[in-house]
Coordinates of C-alpha atoms in Angstrom, one line a residue:
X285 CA 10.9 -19.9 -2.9
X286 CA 10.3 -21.4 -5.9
X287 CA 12.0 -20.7 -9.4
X288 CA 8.6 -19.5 -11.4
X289 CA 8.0 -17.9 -7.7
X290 CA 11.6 -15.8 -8.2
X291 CA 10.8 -14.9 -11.9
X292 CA 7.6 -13.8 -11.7
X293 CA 7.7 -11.3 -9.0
X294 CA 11.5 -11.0 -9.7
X295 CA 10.5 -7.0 -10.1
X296 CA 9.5 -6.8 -6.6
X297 CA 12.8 -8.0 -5.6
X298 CA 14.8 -5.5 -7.0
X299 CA 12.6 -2.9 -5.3
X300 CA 12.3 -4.1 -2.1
X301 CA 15.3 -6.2 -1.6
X302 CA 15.2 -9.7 -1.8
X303 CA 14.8 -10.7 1.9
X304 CA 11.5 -8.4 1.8
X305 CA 10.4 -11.2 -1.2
X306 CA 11.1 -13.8 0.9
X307 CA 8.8 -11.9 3.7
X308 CA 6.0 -11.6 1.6
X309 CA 6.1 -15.2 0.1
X310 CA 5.1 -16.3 3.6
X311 CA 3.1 -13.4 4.4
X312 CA -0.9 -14.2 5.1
X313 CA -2.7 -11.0 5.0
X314 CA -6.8 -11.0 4.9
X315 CA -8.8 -8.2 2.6
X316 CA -12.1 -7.6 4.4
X317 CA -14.3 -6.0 2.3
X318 CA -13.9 -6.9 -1.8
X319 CA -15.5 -3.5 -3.5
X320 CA -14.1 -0.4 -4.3
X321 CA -11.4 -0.4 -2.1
X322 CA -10.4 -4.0 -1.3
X323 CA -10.9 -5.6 -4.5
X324 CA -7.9 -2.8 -5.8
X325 CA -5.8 -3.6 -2.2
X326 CA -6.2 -7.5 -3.1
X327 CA -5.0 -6.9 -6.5
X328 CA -2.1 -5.2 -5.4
X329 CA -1.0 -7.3 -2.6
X330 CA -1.3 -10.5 -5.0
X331 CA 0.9 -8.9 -8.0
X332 CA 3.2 -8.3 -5.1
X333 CA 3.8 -12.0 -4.1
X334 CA 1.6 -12.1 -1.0
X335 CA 0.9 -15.7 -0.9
X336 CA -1.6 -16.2 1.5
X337 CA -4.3 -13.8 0.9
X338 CA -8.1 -14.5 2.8
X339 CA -10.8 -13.1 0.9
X340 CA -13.8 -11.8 3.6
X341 CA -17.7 -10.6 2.1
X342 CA -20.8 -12.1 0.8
X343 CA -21.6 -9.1 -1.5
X344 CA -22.6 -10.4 -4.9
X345 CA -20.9 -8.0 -8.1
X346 CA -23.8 -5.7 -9.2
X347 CA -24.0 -3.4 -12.7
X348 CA -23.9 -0.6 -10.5
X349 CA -20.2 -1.5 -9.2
X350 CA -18.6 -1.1 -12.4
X351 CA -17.5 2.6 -12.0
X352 CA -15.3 1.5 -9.0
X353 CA -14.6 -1.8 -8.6
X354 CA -11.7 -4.0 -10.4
X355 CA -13.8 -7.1 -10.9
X356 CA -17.2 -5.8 -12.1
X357 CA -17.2 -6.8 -15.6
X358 CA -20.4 -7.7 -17.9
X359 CA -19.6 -11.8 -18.0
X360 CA -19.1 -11.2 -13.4
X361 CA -22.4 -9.8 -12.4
X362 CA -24.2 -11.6 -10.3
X363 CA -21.2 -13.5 -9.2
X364 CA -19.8 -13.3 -5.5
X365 CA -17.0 -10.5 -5.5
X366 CA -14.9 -13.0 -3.5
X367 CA -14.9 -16.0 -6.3
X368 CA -14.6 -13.4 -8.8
X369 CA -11.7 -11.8 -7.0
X370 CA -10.1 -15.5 -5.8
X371 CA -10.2 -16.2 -9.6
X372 CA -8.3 -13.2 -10.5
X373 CA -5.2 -13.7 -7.6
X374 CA -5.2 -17.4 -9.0
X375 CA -4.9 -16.2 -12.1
X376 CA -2.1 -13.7 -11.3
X377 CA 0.1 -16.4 -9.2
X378 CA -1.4 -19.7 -9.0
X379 CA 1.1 -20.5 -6.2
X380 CA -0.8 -18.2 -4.0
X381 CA -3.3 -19.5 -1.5
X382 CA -6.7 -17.8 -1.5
X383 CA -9.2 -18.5 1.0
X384 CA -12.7 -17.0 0.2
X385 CA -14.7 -16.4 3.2
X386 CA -18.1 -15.8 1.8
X387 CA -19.5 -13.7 4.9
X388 CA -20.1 -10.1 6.1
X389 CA -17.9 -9.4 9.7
X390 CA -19.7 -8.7 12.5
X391 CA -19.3 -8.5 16.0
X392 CA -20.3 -11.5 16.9
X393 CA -17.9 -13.7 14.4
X394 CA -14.9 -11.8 14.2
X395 CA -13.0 -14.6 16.7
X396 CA -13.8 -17.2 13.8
X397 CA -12.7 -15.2 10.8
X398 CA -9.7 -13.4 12.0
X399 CA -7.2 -14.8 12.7
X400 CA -4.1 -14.4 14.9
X401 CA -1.8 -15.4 12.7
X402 CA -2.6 -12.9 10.1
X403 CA 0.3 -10.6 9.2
X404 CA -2.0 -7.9 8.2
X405 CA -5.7 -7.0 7.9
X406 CA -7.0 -4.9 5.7
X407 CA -10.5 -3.1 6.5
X408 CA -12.3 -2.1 2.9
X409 CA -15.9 -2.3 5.0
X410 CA -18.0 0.5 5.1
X411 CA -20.7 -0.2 7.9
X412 CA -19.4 1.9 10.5
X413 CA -20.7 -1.0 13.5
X414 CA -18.4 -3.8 12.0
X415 CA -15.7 -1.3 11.2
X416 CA -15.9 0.0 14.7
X417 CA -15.8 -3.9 16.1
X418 CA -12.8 -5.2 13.5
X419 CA -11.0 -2.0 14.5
X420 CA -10.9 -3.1 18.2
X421 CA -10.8 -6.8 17.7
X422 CA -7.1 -6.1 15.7
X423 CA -5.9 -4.0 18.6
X424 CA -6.9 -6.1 21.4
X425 CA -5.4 -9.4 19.6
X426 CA -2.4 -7.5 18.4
X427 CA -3.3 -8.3 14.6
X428 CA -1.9 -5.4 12.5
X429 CA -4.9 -3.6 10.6
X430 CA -5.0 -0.5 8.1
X431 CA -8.3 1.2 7.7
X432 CA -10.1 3.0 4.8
X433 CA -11.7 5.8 5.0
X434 CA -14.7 6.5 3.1
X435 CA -13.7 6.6 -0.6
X436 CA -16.9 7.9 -1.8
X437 CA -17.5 11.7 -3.4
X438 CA -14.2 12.6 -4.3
X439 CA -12.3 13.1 -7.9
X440 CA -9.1 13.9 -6.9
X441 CA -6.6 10.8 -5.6
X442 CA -3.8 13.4 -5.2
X443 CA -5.7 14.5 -2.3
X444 CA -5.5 10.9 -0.5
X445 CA -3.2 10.4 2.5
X446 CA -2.1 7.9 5.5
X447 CA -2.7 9.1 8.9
X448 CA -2.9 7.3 12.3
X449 CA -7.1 7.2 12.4
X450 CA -6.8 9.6 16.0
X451 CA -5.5 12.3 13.4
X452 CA -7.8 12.0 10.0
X453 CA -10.0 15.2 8.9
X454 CA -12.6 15.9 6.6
X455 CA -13.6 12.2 6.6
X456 CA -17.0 11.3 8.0
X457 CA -16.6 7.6 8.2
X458 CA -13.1 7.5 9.8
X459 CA -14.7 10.4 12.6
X460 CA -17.4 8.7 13.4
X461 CA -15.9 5.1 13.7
X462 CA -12.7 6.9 16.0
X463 CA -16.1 8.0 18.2
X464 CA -17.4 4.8 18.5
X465 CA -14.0 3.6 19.6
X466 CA -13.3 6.3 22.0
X467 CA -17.2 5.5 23.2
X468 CA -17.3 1.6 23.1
X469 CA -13.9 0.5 23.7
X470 CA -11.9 2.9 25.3
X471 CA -9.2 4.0 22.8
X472 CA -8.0 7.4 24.2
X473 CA -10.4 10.7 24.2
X474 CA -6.7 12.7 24.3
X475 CA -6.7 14.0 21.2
X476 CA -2.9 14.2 21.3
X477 CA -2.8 10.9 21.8
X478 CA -2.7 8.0 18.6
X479 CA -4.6 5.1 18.3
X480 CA -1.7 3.4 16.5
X481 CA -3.9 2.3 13.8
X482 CA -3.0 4.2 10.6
X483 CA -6.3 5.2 8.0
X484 CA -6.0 6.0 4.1
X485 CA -8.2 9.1 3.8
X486 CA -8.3 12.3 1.4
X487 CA -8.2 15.5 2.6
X488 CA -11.0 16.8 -0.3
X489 CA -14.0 18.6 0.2
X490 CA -16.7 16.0 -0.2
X491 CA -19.3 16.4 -3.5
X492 CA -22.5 15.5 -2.3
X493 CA -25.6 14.4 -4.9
X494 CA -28.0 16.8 -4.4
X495 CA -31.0 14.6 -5.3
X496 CA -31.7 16.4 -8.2
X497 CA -29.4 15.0 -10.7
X498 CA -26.4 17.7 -9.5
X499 CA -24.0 17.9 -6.5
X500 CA -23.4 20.0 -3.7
X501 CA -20.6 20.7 -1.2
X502 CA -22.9 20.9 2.2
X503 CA -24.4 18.2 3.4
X504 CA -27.3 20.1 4.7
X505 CA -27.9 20.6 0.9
X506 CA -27.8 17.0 -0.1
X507 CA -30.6 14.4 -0.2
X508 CA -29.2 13.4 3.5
X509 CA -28.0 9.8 1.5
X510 CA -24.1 9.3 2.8
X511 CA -23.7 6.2 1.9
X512 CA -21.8 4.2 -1.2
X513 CA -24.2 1.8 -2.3
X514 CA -25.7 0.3 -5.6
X515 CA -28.2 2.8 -6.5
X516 CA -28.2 6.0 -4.3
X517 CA -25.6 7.9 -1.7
X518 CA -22.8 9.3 -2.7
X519 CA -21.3 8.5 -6.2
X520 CA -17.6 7.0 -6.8
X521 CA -14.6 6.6 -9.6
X522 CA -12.0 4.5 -9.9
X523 CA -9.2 6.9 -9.6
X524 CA -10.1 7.4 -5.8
X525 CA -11.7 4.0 -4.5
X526 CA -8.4 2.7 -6.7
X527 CA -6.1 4.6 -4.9
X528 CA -6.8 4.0 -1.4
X529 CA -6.7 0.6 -2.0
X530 CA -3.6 1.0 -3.6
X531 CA -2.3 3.3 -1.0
X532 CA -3.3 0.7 2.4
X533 CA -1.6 -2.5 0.4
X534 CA 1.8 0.0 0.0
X535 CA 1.5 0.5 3.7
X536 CA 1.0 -3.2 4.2
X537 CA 4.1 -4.2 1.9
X538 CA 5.8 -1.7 4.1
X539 CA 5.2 -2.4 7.3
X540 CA 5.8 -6.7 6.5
X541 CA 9.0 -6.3 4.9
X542 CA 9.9 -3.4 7.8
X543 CA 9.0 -6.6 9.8
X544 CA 10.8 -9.1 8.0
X545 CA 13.9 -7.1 8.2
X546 CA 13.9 -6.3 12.3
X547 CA 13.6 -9.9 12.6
X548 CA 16.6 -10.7 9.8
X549 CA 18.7 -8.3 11.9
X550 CA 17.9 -10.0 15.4
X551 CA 18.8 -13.1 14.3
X552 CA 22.2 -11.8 12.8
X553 CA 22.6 -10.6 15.7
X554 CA 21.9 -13.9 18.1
X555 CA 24.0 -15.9 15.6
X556 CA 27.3 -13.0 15.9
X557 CA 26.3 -13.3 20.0
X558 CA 26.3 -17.1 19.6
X559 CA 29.8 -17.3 17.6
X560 CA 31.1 -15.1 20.3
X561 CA 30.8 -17.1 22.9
X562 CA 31.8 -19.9 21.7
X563 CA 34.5 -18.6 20.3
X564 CA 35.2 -17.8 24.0
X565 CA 34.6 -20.7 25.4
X566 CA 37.7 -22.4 23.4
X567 CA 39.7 -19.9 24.1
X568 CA 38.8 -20.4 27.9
X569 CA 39.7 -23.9 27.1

């Protein structure tokens, strides 16, 4: 690792140890999805020393995002969220490698933008049918992935929690993408069972917009909108949509420098084995 490497993100060394740095300096983890969520996860796993971080949407920043996403600003609109957001890791460690994949995931391209050799995915998307597919993709290929929930109609980020996505409640999104998966793919209709996939989610009672300028707590009440778009659905704040991105890049720091630290102890291990037996040999000798 590099001196300026060491100093900057000296910090995170004295929290996680400084093996764990020396995990996330060649860690290469892809943000899919760079709005409410994943522009705040991409944030956080750059000021962390990730430095290898790929950058996946073709969403352009609109007026509308600025209640919930970290790089709507006046001078950014009409900019694409991942140039906007590759500018802003640059920015924050110019050592780190951003690759900017200016694309939506679908079902059909997932084998060219994610790759195997990612250490972590992180899925920020919100259309249930690519969710669904990037979900599966992960799992079959063995790619670690953490999912977001829906972040949309909630106030309170004390209320957001990880749970594997077989387990989640009173999230819409994450039910109905754990149906499709059960349906489409065959993860396990046990409900005892986990998918071994964990999802950020919040426990809140949802605040619907009633079309009539208010909110409501029922669906059946609501203009039937459940979406988080640019001008209708649900509505959004920073504190949340913050938060669980926050929240899934913790989880991925976590989980690589868990990683880092299994493999750090195999080694030792090997090399003690190793010494041993040549140490045996001689003596044999």
């Amino acid at each position: 690792m590099k001196a300026e490497y060491l100093q900057r993100f000296g910090g995170i060394a004295r929290l996680y140890g400084q093996s764990a740095l020396g995990s996330f300096s060649q860690a290469r983890v892809c943000v899919v999805g760079i709005g409410g969520v994943g522009s705040w996860a991409a944030e956080a796993l750059a000021r962390a020393g990730i430095n290898q971080i790929t950058l996946i949407d073709m969403d352009d920043i609109c007026i509308t995002n600025t209640n919930r996403q970290i790089h709507a600003m006046q001078g950014t609109v009409g900019r694409l969220k991942t140039e906007v957001m590759a500018e802003r890791i640059r920015a924050i460690n110019p050592d780190c490698e951003v690759i900017e994949v200016d694309d939506f995931v679908t079902p059909d391209n997932l084998a060219e933008h994610i790759k195997r050799e990612f250490d972590y995915v992180v899925d920020a998307i919100d259309s249930v049918k690519a969710k669904v597919a990037l979900i599966a993709f992960c799992k079959r290929n063995k790619i670690p992935v953490i999912v977001a929930g829906g972040a949309g109609g909630q106030m309170d980020p004390t209320q957001i929690t990880v749970a594997d996505l077989a387990k989640t409640i009173q999230d819409p999104l994450a039910a109905k993408v754990r149906s499709d998966l059960r349906r489409l793919h065959n993860f396990s209709k046990n409900p005892a069972r986990k998918f071994g996939v964990e999802c950020v989610f919040s426990t809140e009672q949802l605040s619907y917009p009633d079309g009539n300028g208010g909110t409501c707590q029922t669906k059946a009440a609501s203009d039937g909108n459940m979406k988080m778009d640019c001008a209708s659905g649900f509505g959004a704040v920073t504190p949340v949509t913050a938060t669980f991105g926050l929240v899934a890049a913790s989880r991925v720091l976590k989980k690589i420098a868990e990683r880092g630290a299994k493999v750090e102890r195999l080694e030792a291990a090997a090399k003690a084995d190793e010494i041993s037996r040549v140490a045996g040999d001689q003596a044999d000798a």
